[in-house]
Tab-separated table of C-alpha atoms in Angstrom:
chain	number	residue	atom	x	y	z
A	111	UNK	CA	-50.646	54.387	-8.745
A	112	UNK	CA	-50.438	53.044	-5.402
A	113	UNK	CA	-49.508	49.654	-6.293
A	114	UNK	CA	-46.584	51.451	-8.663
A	115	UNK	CA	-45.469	52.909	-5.412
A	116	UNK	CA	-44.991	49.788	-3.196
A	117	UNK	CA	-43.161	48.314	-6.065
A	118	UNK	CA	-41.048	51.214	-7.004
A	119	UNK	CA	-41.563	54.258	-4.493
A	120	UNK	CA	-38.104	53.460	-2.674
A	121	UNK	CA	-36.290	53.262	-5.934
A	122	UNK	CA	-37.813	56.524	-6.943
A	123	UNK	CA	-37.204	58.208	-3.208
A	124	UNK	CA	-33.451	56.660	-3.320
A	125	UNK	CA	-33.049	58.169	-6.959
A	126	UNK	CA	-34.443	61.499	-6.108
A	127	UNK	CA	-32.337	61.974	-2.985
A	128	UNK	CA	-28.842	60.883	-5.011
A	129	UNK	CA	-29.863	63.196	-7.890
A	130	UNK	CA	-30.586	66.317	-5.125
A	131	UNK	CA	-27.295	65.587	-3.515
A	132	UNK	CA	-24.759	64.763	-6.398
A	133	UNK	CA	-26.586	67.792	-8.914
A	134	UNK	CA	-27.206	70.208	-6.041
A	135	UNK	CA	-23.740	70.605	-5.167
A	136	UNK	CA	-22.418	70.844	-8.580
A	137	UNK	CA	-24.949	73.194	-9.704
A	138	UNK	CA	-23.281	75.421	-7.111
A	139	UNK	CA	-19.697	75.331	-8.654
A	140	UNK	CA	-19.604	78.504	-10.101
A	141	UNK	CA	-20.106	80.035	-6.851
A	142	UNK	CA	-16.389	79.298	-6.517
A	143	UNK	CA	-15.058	81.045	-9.563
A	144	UNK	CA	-14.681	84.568	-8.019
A	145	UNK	CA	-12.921	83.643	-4.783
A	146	UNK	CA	-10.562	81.029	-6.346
A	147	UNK	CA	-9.625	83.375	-9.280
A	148	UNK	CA	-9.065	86.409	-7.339
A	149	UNK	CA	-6.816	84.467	-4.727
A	150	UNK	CA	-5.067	83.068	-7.268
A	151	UNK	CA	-4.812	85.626	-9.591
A	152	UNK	CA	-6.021	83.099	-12.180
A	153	UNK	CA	-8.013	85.033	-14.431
A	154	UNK	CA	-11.397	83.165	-15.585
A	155	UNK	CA	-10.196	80.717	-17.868
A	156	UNK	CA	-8.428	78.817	-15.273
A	157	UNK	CA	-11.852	77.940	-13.461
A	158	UNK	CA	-13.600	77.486	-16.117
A	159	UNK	CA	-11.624	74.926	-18.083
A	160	UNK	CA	-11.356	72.581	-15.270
A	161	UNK	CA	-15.274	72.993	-14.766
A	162	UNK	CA	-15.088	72.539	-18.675
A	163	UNK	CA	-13.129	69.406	-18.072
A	164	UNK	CA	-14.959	68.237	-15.727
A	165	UNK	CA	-18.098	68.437	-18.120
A	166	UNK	CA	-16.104	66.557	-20.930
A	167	UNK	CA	-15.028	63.503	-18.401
A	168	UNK	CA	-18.075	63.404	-17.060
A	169	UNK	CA	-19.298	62.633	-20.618
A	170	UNK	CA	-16.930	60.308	-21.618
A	171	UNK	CA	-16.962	58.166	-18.420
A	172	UNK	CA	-20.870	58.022	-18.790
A	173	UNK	CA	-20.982	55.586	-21.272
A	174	UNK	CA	-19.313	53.293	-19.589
A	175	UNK	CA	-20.679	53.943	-16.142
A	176	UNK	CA	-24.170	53.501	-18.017
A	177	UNK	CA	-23.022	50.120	-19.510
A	178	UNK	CA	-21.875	48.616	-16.443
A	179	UNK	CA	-25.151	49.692	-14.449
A	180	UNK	CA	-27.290	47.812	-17.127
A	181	UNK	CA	-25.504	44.637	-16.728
A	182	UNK	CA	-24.507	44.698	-13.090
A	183	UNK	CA	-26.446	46.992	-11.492
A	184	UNK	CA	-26.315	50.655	-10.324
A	185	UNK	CA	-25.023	49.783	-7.001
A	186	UNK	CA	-21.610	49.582	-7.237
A	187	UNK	CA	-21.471	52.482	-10.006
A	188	UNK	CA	-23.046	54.562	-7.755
A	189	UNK	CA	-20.715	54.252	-4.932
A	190	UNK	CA	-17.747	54.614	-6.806
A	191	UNK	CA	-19.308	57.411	-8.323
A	192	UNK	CA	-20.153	58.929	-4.722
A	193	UNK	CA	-16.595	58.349	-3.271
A	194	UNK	CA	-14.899	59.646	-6.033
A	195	UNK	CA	-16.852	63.054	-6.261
A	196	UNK	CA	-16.117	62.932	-2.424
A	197	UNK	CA	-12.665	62.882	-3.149
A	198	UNK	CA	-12.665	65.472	-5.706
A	199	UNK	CA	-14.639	67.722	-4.038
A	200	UNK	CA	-12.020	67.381	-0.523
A	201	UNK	CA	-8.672	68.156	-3.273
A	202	UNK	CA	-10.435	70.967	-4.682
A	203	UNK	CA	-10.409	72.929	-1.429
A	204	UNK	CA	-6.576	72.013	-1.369
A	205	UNK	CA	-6.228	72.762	-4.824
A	206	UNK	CA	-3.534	75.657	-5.259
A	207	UNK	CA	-2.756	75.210	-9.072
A	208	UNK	CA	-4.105	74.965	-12.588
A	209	UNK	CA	-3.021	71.473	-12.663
A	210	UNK	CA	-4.117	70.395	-9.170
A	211	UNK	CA	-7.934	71.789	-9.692
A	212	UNK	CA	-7.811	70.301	-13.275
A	213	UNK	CA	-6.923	66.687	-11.607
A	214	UNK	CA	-9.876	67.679	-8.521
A	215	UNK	CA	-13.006	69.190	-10.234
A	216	UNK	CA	-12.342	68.254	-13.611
A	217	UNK	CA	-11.045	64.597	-13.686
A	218	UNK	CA	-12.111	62.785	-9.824
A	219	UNK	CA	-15.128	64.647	-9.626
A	220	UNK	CA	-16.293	63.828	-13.325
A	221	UNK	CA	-15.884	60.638	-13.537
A	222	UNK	CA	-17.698	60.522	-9.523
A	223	UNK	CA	-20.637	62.449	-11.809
A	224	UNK	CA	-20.863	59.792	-13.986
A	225	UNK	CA	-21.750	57.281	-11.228
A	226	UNK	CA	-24.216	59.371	-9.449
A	227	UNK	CA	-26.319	61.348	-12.070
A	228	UNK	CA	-28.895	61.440	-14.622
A	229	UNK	CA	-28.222	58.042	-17.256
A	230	UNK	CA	-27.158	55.759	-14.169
A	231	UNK	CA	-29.889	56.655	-12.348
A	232	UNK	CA	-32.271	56.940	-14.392
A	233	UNK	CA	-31.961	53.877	-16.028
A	234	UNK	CA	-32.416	52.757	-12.615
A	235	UNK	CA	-36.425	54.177	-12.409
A	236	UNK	CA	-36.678	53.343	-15.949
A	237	UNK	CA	-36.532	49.554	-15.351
A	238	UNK	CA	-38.769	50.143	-11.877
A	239	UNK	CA	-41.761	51.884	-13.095
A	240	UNK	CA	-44.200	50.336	-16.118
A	241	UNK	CA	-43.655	51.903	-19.604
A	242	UNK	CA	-46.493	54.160	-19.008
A	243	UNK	CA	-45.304	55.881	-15.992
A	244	UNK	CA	-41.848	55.842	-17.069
A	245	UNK	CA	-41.752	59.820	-18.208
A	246	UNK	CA	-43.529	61.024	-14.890
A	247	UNK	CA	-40.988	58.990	-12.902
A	248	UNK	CA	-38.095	60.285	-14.736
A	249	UNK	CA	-39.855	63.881	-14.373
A	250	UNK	CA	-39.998	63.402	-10.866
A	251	UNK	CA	-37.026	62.542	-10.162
A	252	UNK	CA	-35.097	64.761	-11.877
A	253	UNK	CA	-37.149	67.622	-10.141
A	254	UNK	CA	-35.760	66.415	-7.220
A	255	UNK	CA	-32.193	66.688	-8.428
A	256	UNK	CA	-33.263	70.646	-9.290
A	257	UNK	CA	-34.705	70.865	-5.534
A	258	UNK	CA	-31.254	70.445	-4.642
A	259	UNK	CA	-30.218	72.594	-6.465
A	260	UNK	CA	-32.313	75.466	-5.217
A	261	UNK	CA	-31.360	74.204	-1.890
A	262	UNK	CA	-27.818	73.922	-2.275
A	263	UNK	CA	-27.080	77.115	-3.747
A	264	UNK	CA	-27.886	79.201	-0.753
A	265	UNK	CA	-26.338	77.094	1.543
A	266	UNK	CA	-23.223	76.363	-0.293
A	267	UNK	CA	-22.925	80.456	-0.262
A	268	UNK	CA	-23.596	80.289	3.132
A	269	UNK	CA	-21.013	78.053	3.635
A	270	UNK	CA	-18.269	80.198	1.731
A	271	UNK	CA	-19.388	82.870	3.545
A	272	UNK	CA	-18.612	81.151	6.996
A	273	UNK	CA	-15.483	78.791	6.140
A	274	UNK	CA	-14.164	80.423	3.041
A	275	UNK	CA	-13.993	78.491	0.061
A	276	UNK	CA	-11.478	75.786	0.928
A	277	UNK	CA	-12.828	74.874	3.943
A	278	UNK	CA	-16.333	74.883	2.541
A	279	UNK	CA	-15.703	72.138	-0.582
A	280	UNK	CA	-14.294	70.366	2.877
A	281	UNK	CA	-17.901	70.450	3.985
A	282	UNK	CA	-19.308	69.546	0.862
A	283	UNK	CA	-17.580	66.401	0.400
A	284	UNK	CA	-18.720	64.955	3.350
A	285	UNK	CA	-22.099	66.102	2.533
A	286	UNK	CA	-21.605	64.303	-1.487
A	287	UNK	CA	-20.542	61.115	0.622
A	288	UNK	CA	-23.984	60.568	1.774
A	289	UNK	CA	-24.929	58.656	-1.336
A	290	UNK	CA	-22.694	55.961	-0.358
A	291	UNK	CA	-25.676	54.728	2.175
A	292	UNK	CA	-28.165	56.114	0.018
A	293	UNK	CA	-27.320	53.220	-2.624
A	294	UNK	CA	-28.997	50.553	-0.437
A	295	UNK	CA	-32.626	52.733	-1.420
A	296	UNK	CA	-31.953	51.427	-5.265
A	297	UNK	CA	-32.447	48.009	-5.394
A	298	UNK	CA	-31.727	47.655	-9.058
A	299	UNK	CA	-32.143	44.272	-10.559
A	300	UNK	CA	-31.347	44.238	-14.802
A	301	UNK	CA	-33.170	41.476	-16.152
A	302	UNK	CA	-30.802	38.428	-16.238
A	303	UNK	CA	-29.961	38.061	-20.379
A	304	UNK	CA	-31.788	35.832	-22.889
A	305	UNK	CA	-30.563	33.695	-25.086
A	306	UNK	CA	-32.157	36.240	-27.819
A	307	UNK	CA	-31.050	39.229	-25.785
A	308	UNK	CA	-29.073	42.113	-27.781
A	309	UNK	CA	-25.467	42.267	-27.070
A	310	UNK	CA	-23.702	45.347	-26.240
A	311	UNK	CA	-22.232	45.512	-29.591
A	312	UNK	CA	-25.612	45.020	-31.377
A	313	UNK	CA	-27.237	47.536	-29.579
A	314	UNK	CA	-24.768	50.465	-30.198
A	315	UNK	CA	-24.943	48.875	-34.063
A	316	UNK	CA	-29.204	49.493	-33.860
A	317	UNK	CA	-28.459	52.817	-31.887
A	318	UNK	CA	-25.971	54.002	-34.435
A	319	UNK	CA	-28.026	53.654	-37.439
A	320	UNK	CA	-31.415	55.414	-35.694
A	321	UNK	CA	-31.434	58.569	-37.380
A	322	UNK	CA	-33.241	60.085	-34.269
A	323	UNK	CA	-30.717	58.658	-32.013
A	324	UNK	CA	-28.066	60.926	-33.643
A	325	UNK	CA	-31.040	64.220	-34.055
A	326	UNK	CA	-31.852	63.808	-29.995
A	327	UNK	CA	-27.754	63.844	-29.065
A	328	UNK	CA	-26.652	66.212	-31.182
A	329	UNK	CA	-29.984	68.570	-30.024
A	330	UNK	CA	-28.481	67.822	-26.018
A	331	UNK	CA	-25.118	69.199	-26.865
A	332	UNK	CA	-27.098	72.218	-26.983
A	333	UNK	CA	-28.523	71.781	-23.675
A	334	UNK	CA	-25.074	71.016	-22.441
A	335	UNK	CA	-23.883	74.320	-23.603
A	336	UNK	CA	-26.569	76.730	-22.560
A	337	UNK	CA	-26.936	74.928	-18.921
A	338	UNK	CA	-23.177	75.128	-17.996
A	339	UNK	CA	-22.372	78.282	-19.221
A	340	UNK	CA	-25.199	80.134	-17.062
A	341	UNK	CA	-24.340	78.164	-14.086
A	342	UNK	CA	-20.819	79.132	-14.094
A	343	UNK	CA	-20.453	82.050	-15.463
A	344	UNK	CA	-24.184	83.896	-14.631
A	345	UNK	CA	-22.845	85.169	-11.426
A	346	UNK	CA	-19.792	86.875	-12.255
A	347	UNK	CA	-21.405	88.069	-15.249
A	348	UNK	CA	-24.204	89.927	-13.302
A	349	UNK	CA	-21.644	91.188	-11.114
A	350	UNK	CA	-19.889	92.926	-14.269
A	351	UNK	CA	-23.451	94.458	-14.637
A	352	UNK	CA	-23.130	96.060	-11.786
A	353	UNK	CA	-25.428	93.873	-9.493
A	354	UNK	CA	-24.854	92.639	-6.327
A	355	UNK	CA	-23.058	89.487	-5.522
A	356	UNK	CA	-26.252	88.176	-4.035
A	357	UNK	CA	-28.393	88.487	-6.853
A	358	UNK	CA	-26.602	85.628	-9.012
A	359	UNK	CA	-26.976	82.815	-6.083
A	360	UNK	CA	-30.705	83.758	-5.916
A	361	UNK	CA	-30.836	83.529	-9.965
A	362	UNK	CA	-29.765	80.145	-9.846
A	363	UNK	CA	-31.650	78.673	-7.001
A	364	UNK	CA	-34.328	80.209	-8.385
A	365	UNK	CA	-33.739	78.222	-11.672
A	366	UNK	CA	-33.096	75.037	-9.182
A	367	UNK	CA	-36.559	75.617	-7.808
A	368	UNK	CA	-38.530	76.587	-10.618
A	369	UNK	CA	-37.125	73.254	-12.533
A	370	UNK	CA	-38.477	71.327	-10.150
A	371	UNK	CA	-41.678	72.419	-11.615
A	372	UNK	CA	-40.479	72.440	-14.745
A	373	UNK	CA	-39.075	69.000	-15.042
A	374	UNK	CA	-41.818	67.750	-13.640
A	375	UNK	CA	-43.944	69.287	-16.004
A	376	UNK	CA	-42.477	67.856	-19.032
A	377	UNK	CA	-42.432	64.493	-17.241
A	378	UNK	CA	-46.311	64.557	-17.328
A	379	UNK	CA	-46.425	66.354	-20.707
A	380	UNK	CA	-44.033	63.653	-22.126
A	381	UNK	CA	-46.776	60.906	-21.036
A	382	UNK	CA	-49.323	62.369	-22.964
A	383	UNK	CA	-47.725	64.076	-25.685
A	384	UNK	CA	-45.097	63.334	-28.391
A	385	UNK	CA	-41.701	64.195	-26.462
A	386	UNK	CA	-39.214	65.038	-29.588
A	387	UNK	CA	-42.049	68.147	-30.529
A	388	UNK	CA	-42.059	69.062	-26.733
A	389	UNK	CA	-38.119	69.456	-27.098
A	390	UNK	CA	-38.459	71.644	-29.911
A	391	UNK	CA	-41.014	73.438	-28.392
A	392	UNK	CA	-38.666	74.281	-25.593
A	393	UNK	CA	-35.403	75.366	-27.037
A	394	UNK	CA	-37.187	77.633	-29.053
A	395	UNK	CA	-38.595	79.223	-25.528
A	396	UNK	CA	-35.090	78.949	-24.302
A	397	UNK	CA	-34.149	81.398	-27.105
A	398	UNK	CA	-36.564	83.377	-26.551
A	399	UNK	CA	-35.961	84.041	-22.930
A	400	UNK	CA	-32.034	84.497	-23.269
A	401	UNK	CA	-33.237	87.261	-26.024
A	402	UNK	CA	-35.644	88.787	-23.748
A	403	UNK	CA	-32.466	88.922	-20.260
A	404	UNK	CA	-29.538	90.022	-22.617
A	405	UNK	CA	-31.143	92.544	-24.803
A	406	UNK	CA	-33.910	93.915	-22.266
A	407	UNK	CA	-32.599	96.931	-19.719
A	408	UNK	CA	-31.107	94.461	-16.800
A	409	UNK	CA	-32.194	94.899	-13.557
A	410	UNK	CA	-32.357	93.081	-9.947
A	411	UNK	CA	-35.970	91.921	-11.379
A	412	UNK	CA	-35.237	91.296	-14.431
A	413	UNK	CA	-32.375	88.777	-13.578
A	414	UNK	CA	-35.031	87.231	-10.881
A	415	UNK	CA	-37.569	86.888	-14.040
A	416	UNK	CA	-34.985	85.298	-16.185
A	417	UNK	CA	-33.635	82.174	-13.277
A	418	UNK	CA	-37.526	81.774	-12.983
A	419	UNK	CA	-38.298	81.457	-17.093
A	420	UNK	CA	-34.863	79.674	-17.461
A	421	UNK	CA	-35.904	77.585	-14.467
A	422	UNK	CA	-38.884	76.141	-15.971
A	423	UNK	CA	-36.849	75.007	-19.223
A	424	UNK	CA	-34.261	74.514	-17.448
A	425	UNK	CA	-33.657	70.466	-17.108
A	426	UNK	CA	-37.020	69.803	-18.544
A	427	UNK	CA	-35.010	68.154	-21.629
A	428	UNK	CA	-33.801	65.792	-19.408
A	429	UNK	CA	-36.747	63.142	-18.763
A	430	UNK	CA	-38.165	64.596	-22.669
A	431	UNK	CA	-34.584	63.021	-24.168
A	432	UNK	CA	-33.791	59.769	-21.591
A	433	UNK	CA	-37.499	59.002	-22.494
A	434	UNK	CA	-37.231	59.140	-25.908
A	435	UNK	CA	-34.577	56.730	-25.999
A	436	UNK	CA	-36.482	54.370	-23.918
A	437	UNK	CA	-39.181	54.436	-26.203
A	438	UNK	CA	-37.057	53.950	-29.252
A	439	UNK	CA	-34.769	51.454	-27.997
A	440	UNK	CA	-36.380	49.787	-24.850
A	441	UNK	CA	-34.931	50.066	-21.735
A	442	UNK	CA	-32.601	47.091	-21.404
A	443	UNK	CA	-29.420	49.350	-22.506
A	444	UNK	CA	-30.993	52.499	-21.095
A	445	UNK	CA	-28.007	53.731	-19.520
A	446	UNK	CA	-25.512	52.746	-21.597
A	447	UNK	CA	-27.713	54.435	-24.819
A	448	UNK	CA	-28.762	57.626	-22.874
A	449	UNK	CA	-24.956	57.624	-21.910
A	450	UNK	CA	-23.526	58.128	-25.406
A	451	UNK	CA	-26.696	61.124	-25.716
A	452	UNK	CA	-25.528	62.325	-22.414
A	453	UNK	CA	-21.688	62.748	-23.457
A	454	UNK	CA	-22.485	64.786	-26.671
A	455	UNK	CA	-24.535	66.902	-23.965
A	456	UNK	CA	-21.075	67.227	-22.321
A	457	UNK	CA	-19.426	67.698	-25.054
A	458	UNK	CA	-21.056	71.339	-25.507
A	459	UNK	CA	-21.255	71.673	-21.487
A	460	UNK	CA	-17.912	71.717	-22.243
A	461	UNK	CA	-17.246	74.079	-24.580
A	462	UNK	CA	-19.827	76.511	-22.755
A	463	UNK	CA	-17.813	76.019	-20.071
A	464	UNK	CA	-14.607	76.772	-20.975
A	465	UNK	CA	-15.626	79.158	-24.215
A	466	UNK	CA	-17.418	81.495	-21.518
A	467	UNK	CA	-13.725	82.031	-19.351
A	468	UNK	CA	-11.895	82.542	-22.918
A	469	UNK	CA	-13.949	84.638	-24.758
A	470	UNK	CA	-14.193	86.840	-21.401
A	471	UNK	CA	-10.711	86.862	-20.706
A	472	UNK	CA	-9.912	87.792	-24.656
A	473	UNK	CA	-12.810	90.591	-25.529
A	474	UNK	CA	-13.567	91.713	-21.747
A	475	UNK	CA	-17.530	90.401	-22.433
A	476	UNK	CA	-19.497	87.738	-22.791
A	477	UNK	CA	-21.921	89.029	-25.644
A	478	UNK	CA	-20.742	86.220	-28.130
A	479	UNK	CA	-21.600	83.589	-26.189
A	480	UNK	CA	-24.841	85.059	-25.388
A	481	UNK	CA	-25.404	85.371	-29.149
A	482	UNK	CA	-24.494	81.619	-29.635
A	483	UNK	CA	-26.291	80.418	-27.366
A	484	UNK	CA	-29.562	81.983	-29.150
A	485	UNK	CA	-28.464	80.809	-32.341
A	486	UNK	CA	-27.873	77.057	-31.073
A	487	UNK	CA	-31.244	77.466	-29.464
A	488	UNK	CA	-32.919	77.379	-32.941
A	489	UNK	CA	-30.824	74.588	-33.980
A	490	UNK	CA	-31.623	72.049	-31.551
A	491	UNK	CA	-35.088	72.937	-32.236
A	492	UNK	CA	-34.647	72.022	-35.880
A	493	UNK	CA	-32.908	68.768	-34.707
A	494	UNK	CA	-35.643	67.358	-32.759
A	495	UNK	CA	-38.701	68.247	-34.696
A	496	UNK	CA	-37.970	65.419	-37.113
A	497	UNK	CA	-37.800	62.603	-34.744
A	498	UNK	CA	-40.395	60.239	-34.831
A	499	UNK	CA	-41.378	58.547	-31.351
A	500	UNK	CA	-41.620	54.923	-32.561
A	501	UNK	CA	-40.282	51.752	-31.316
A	502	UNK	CA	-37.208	50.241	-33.370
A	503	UNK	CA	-38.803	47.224	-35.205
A	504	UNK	CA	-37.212	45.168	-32.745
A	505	UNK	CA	-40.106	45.833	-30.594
A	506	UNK	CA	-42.726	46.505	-32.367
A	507	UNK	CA	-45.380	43.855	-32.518
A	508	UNK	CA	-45.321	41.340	-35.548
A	509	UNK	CA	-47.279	42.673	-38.300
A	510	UNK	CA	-47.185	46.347	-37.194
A	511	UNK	CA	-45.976	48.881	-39.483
């Protein structure tokens, strides 16, 4: 372990920090639906689709963010990435329109997402760490991107609290541009290609006939969905409960901070374990604990319990999924590969999203989303159990089956 440290600890500490920076502030997004809406008179919808937006860019872009990291390195994606979402995040607290926020948090600070989160920079630690630490490392650092969120909630609150909401996405801008310097921490060097070497094109051909590859993306659109419609919309939907404004901030930092146990949890389990059963494993908890908050008496306690359960499963799929692919497909088109899983993971981030703000604004509740989000629990469970964790033949020794 120690001599995996001098070779990769600063590429794992430069990771870590990016991930608690660019994921801690956007976990804390939704704490600006209420006072934007209501000063706006905007309604939900309006919020929520550019958040929505955002999601779906985010995915798109991520492909080809992930692409050009694996042949040129993450460092220039990542700073693009980090002054982009800096610029986003400064028009958002000018934004006065549907169309101005749309252009702000949806399209600048999506595409800056794509540059700074998990399949850039994780393809990063993937190609710094040995195959056998690869799942702790990703663990690990994406623990650290939930440790920012638990950290950036309150403060971000805090923030609003003191500035008001324009003035505080000021604030958090220049906070987001810290990842600029950050970048030198990285030090990511692709392998120079081979004269054997998959090309772009042949690797999306292998990727695209992998049953599994197809199982594990179409299982992270489900993790898309559930995880961005409880970070937006949990808070105003406690408040409709009755509870205090307080108690959905401390909900979600206390899923930021429980993930961090959580992710790095499945990190260790997915080094030791087979990672598609671990994924089925958990979205059939996740179902279980969305039963348990929405159909159990709701209280200030009970909403507590639920951010800590949801906590633990919360970005757990993360390292489970981005590992997977590296084991199927090796780690030479890591980011590109866990870039096309990633955008079908937007894909429902964005319609949980946006289907949250319509379904509220058309039947004054959000019990059908609630219910969907059970029943796509089950199905992503039934999507993962069938992969198989095995190398592509590609890389499997000669002569093995």
């Amino acid at each position: 372990m120690t001599s995996v440290w001098r070779t990769s600890g600063w590429v794992l500490l430069g990771a870590s920090l990016i991930l608690a920076l660019s994921l801690g502030i956007r976990h804390g997004f939704g704490l600006f639906l209420a006072p934007m809406s209501n000063e706006f008179g905007w309604g939900r919808e309006v919020f929520a689709f550019a958040i929505a937006l955002q999601n779906l860019i985010w995915g798109l872009a991520q492909p080809f963010t992930g692409a050009l990291a694996d042949r040129f390195g993450a460092a220039k994606t990542v700073i693009v990435g980090g002054v982009l979402y800096a610029v986003g995040l400064v028009l958002m607290g000018f934004s006065d329109s549907a169309l101005s926020l749309s252009v702000s948090a949806g399209l600048l600070i999506g595409i800056g997402l794509s540059g700074t989160s998990f399949s850039v920079i994780l393809g990063v630690v993937g190609r710094a760490v040995p195959m056998e630490k690869r799942s702790m490392a990703m663990g690990i650092a994406a623990a650290a991107g939930s440790f920012g969120q638990f950290a950036m909630l309150p403060g971000t609150l805090g923030l609003i609290g003191w500035l008001g909401w324009s003035s505080a996405l000021l604030a958090l801008g220049l906070l987001v541009a810290l990842i600029v310097p950050l970048v030198g921490l990285l030090k990511d060097n692709p392998p120079p290609p081979q004269a054997h070497e998959q090309s772009l094109v042949e690797a999306l051909r292998e990727a695209a006939g992998h049953s599994g590859f197809w199982l594990l993306a179409l299982g992270f659109f489900v993790c898309g969905f559930q995880v961005v419609f409880i970070g937006v919309h949990l808070p105003a939907y406690l408040v409709d409960q009755h509870l205090p404004a307080s108690v959905g901030t401390t909900v979600l930092a206390l899923v930021g901070l429980f993930n961090v146990f959580g992710t790095y949890i499945a990190g260790w389990l997915g080094g030791r374990h087979a990672k598609p059963k671990l994924l089925t494993a958990l979205y059939l908890l996740r179902g279980v604990v969305i039963v348990a908050f929405v159909y159990s008496p709701l209280t200030i306690w009970s909403a507590y319990a639920f951010g800590m359960a949801m906590g633990l499963l919360w970005l757990s799929t993360v390292p489970l999924t981005n590992g997977t692919v590296a084991t199927l497909f090796g780690v030479r088109n890591l980011s590109m590969l866990g870039g096309i899983v990633f955008l079908f993971h937007q894909l429902g981030a964005f319609l949980g999203g946006w289907l949250g703000g319509y379904l509220y604004d058309h039947t004054g509740s959000y019990e059908l989303v609630w219910q969907i989000s059970i029943f796509l629990s089950l199905m992503a469970a039934v999507l993962n159990w069938p992969v198989r964790e095995q190398p592509v033949a590609r890389l499997q020794p000669v002569g093995a089956a």
